[in-house]
mmCIF file of C-alpha atoms in Angstrom:
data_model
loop_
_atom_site.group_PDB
_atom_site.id
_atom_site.type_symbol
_atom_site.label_atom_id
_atom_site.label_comp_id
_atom_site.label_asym_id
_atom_site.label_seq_id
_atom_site.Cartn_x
_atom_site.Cartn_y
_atom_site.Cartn_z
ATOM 1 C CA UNK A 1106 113.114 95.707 113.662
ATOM 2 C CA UNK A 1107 112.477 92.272 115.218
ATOM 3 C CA UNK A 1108 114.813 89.757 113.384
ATOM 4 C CA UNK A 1109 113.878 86.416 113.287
ATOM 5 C CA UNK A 1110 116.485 83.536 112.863
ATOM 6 C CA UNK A 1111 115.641 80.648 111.065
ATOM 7 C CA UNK A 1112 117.926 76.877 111.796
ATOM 8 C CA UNK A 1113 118.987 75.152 110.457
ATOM 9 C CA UNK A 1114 119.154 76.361 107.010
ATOM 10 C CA UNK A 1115 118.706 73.410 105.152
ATOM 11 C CA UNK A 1116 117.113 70.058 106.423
ATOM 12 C CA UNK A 1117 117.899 66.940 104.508
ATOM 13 C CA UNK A 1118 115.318 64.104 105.821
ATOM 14 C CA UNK A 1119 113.546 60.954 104.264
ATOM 15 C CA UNK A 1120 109.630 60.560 103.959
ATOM 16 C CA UNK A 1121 108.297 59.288 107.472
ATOM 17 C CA UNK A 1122 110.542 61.099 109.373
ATOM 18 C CA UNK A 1123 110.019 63.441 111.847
ATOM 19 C CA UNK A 1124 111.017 67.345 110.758
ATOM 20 C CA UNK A 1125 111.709 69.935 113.570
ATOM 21 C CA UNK A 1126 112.547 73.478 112.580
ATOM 22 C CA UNK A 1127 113.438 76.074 114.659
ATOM 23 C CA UNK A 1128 112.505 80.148 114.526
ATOM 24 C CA UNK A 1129 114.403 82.502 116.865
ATOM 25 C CA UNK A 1130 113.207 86.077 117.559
ATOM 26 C CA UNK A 1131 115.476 89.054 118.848
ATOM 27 C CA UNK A 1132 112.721 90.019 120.992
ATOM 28 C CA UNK A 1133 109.677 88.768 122.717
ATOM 29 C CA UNK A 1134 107.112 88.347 119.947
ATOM 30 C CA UNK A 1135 105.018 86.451 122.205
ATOM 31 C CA UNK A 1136 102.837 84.077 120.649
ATOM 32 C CA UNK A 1137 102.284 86.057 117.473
ATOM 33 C CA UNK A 1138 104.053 84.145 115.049
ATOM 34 C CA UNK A 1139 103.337 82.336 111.790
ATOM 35 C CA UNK A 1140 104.601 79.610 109.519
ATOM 36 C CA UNK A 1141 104.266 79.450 106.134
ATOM 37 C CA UNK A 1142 104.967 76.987 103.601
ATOM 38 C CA UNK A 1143 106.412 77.406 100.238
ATOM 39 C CA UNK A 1144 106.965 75.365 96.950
ATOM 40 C CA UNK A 1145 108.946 76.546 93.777
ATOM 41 C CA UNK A 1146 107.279 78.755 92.036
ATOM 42 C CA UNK A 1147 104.258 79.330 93.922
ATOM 43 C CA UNK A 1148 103.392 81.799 96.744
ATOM 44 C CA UNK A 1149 103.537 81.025 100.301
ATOM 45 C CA UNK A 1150 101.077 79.116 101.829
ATOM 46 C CA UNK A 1151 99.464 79.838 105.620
ATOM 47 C CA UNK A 1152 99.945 76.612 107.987
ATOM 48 C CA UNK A 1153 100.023 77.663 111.586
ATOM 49 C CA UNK A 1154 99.356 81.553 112.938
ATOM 50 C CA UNK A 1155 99.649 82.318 116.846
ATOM 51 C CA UNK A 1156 102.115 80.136 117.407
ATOM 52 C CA UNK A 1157 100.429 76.734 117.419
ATOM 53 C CA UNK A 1158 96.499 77.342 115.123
ATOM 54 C CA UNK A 1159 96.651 75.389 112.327
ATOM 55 C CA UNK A 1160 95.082 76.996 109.413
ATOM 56 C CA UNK A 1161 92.027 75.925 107.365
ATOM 57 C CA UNK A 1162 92.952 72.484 105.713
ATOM 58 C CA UNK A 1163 96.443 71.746 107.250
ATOM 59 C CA UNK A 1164 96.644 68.352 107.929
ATOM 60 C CA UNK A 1165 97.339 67.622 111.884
ATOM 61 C CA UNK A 1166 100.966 66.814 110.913
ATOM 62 C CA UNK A 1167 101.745 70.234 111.083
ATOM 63 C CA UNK A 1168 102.620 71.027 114.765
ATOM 64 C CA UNK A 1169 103.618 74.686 116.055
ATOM 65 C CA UNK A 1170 104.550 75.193 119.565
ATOM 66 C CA UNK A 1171 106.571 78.019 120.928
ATOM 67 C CA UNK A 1172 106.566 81.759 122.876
ATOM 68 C CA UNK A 1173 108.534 84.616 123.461
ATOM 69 C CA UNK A 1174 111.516 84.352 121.575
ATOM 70 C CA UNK A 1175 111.522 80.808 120.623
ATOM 71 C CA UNK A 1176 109.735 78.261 118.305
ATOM 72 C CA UNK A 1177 109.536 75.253 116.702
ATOM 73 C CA UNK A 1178 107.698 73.966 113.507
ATOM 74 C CA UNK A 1179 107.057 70.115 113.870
ATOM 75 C CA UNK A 1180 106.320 67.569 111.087
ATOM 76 C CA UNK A 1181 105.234 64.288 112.593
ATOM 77 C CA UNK A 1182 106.013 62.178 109.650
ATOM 78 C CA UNK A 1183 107.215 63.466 106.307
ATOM 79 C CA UNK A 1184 104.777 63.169 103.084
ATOM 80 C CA UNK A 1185 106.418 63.673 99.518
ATOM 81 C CA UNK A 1186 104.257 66.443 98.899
ATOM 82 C CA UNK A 1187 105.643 68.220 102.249
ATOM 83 C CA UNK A 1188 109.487 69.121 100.764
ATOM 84 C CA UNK A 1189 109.874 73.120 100.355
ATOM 85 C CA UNK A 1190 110.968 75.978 102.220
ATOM 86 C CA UNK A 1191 109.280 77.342 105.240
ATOM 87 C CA UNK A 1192 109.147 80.660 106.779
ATOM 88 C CA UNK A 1193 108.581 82.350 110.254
ATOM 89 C CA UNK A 1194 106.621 85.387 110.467
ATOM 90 C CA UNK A 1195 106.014 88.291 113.487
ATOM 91 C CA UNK A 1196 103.304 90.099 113.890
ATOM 92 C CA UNK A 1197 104.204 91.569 117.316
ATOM 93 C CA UNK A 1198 105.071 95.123 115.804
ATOM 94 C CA UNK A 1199 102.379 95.472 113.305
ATOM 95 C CA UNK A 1200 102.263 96.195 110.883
ATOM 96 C CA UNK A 1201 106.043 96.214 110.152
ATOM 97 C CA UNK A 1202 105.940 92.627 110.036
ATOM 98 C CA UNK A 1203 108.924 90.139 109.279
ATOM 99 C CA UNK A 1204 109.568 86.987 107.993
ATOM 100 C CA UNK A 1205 112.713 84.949 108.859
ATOM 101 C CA UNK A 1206 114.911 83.615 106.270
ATOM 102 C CA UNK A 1207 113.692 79.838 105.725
ATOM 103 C CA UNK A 1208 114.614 76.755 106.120
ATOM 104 C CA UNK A 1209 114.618 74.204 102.950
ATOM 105 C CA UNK A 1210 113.313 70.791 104.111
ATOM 106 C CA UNK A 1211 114.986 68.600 101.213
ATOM 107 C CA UNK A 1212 114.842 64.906 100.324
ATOM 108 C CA UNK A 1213 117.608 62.842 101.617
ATOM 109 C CA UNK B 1351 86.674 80.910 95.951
ATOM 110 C CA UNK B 1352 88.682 83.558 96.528
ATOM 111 C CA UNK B 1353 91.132 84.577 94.438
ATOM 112 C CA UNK B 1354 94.029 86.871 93.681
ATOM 113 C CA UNK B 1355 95.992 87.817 90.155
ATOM 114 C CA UNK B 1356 98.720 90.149 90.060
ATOM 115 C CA UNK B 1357 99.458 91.929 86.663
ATOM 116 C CA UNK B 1358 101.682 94.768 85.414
ATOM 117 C CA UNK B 1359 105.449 93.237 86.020
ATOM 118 C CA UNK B 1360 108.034 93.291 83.784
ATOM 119 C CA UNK B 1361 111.778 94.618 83.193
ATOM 120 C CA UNK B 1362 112.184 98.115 83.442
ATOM 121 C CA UNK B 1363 114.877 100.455 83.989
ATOM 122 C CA UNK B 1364 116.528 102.153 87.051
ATOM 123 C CA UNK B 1365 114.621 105.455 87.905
ATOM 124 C CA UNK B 1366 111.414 104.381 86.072
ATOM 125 C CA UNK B 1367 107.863 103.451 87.473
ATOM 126 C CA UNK B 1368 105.389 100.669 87.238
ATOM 127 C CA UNK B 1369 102.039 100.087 88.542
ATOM 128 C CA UNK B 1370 101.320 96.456 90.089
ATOM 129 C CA UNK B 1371 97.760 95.442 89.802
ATOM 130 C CA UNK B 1372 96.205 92.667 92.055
ATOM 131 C CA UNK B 1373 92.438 91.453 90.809
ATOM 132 C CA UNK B 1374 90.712 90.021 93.383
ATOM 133 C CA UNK B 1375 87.539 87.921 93.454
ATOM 134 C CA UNK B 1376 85.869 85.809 95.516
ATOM 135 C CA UNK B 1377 85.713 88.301 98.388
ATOM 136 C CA UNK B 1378 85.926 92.468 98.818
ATOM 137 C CA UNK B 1379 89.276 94.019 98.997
ATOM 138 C CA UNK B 1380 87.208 97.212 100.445
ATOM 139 C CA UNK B 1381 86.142 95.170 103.396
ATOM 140 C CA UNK B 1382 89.859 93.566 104.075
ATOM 141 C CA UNK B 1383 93.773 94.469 104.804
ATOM 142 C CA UNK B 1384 95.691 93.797 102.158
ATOM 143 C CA UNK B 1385 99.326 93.505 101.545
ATOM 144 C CA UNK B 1386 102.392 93.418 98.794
ATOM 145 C CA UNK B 1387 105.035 90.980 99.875
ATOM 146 C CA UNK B 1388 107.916 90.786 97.603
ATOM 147 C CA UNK B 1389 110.922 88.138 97.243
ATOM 148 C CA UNK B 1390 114.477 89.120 95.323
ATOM 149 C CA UNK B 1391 115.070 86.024 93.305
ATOM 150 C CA UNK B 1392 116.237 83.301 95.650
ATOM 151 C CA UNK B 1393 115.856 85.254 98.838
ATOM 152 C CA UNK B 1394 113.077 84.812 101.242
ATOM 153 C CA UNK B 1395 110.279 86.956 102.198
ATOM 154 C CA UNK B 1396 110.038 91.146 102.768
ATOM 155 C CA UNK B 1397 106.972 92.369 103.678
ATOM 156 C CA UNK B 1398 106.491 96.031 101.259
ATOM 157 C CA UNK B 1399 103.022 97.410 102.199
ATOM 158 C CA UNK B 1400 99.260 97.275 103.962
ATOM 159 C CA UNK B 1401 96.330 98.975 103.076
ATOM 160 C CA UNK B 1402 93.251 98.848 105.932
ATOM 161 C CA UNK B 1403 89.464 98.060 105.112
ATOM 162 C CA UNK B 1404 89.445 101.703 106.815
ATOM 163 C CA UNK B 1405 91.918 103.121 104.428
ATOM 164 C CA UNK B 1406 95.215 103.600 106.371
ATOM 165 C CA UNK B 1407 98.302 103.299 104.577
ATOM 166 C CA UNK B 1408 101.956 101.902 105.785
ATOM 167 C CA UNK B 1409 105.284 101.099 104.366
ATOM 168 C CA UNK B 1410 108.409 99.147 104.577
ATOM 169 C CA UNK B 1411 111.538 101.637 105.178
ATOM 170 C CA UNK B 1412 113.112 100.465 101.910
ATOM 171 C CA UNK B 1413 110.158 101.685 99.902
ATOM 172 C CA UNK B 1414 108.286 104.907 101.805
ATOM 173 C CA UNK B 1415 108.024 108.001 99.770
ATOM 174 C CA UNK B 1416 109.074 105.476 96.552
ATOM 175 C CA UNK B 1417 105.651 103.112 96.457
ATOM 176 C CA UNK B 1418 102.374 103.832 97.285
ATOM 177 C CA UNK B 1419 99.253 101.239 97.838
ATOM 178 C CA UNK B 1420 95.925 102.230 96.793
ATOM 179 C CA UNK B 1421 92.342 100.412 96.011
ATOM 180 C CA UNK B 1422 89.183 100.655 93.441
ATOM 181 C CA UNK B 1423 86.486 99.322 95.212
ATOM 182 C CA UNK B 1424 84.946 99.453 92.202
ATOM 183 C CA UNK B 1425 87.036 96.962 90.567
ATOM 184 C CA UNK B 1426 88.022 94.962 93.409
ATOM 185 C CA UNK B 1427 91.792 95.576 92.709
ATOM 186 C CA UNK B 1428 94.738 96.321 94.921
ATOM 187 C CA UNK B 1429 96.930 98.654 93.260
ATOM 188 C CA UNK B 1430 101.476 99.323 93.733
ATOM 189 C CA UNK B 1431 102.602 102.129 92.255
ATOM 190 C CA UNK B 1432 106.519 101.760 92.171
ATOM 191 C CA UNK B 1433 108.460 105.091 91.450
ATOM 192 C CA UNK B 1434 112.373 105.466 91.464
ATOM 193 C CA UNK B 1435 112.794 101.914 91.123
ATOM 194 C CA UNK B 1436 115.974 100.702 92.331
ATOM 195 C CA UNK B 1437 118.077 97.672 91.167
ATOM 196 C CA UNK B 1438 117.599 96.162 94.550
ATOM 197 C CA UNK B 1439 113.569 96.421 94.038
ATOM 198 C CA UNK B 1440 113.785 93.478 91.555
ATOM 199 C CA UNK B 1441 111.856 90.849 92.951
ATOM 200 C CA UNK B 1442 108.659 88.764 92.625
ATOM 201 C CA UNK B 1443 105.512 90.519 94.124
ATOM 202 C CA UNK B 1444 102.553 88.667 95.571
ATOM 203 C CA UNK B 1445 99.452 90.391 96.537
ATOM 204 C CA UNK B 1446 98.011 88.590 100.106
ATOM 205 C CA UNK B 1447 94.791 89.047 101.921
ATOM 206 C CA UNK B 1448 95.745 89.562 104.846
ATOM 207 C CA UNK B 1449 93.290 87.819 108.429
ATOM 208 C CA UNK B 1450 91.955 90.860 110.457
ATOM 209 C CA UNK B 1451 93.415 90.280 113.838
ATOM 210 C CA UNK B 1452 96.032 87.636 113.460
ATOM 211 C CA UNK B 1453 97.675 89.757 110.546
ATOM 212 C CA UNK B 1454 98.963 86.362 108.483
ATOM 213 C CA UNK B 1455 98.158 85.967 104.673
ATOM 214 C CA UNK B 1456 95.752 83.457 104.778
ATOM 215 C CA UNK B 1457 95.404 84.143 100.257
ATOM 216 C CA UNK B 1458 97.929 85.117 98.231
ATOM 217 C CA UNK B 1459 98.198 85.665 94.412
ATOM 218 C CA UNK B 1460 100.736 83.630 92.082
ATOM 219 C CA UNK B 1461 103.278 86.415 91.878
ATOM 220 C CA UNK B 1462 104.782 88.561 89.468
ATOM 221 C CA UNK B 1463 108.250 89.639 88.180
ATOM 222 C CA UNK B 1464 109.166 93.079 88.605
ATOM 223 C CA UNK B 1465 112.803 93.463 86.834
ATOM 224 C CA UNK B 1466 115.018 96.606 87.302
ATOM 225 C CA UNK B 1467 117.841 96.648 84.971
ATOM 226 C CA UNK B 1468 119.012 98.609 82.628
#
C-alpha cells in the first residue's frame, strides 16, 4: 500500500496569506496525485488531479506542483471561504487508491 | 447537473447488514466508474470500492468478501451491500463519480451515516 504523509497537520494562517501544504508518498506515485478540499459536513471536493490540473471552477489560487514522491498544495492568498481540511490522493496503484491524512488550514 | 444522494444509513448492530443506495442523476452510472469512499467520524478518507462502466468489481482489504458493489441501470443507482458489519465499519459513506482516466472523484454525494453499535 502506498502511504501518503500529509504536513503539517494543522495550519493556522490569516486571510491573504500564502498556504503551502505538503503530501509525501512512500513510493514513486509519479504525477498521479490529487487534492481535494473539504468543509464540515460536506463531501470532498476535486481541486487539482495529476499533480498540478486544476479542476473545473477552481479559482487560479489553487496551485499544485510536485512528482515522484513529493508535493505541494499552494494557496496564493487565503479567502475566508478557503479554511477546511485538505487531502492527498494516489492513483498510481489503481484502483487501490489512497488518500493521506489531511491537513486542517485554520484561521489564525 | 449531476447529482448524487446516498440513502439507507443508520445504526445497526455488529454482525448485521445494510444496503447503501446512491441515486444518481444528471448523468449514467452504466456509462461511468463509480466508487464508495467512507470516513470514521473525525478521520480522513478510505477509499471502500469501484465498480467499472464495463462491470468489474474491486475492494478495499478491510471489506472483500464483507461488501459488495453492484448497479441498476435501470434506476441509475449505485448500490453497497454491507454484511458482517464490524464496529470499525462505522463511518460516513459518500458515493463519487469517479473521471475515467485520471481516477479522482470529480462528484460526490452528501454522505451518509452508517452506525455499528450495539
Amino acid at each position: 500500500e502506498i502511504v501518503l504523509t500529509q504536513s503539517p497537520a494543522t495550519l493556522s494562517l490569516s486571510p491573504g496569506e500564502r498556504a503551502t501544504l505538503s503530501c509525501r508518498a512512500s513510493q514513486s506515485v509519479s504525477s498521479y496525485l490529487a487534492w481535494y478540499q473539504q468543509k464540515p459536513g460536506q463531501a470532498p471536493r476535486l481541486l487539482i488531479f495529476d499533480a498540478s490540473n486544476r479542476a473545473t471552477g477552481i479559482p487560479a489560487r489553487f496551485s499544485g506542483s510536485g512528482s515522484g514522491t513529493d508535493f505541494t498544495l499552494t494557496i496564493s492568498s487565503l479567502e475566508p471561504e478557503d479554511f477546511a481540511v485538505y487531502y492527498c490522493q494516489q492513483r498510481s496503484n489503481w484502483p487501490r487508491i489512497t488518500f493521506g491524512g489531511g491537513t486542517k488550514v485554520e484561521i489564525k | 447537473e449531476v447529482q448524487l444522494v446516498e440513502s439507507g444509513g443508520g445504526l445497526i448492530q455488529p454482525g448485521g447488514s445494510l444496503r447503501l443506495s446512491c441515486a444518481a442523476s444528471g448523468f449514467s452510472v452504466s456509462n461511468n466508474y463509480m466508487s464508495w469512499v467512507r470516513q470514521a467520524p473525525g478521520k480522513g478518507l478510505e477509499w471502500v470500492s469501484v465498480i467499472y462502466s464495463g462491470g468489474s468489481t474491486y475492494y478495499a482489504d478491510s471489506v472483500k468478501g464483507r461488501f459488495t458493489i453492484s448497479r441498476d441501470n435501470s434506476e441509475n443507482t449505485l448500490y453497497l451491500q454491507m454484511n458482517s458489519l464490524r464496529a470499525e465499519d462505522t463511518a460516513v459513506y459518500y458515493c463519487a463519480r469517479i473521471i475515467n482516466y485520471y481516477h479522482v472523484g470529480d462528484y460526490w454525494g452528501q454522505g451518509i451515516l452508517v452506525t455499528v453499535s450495539s
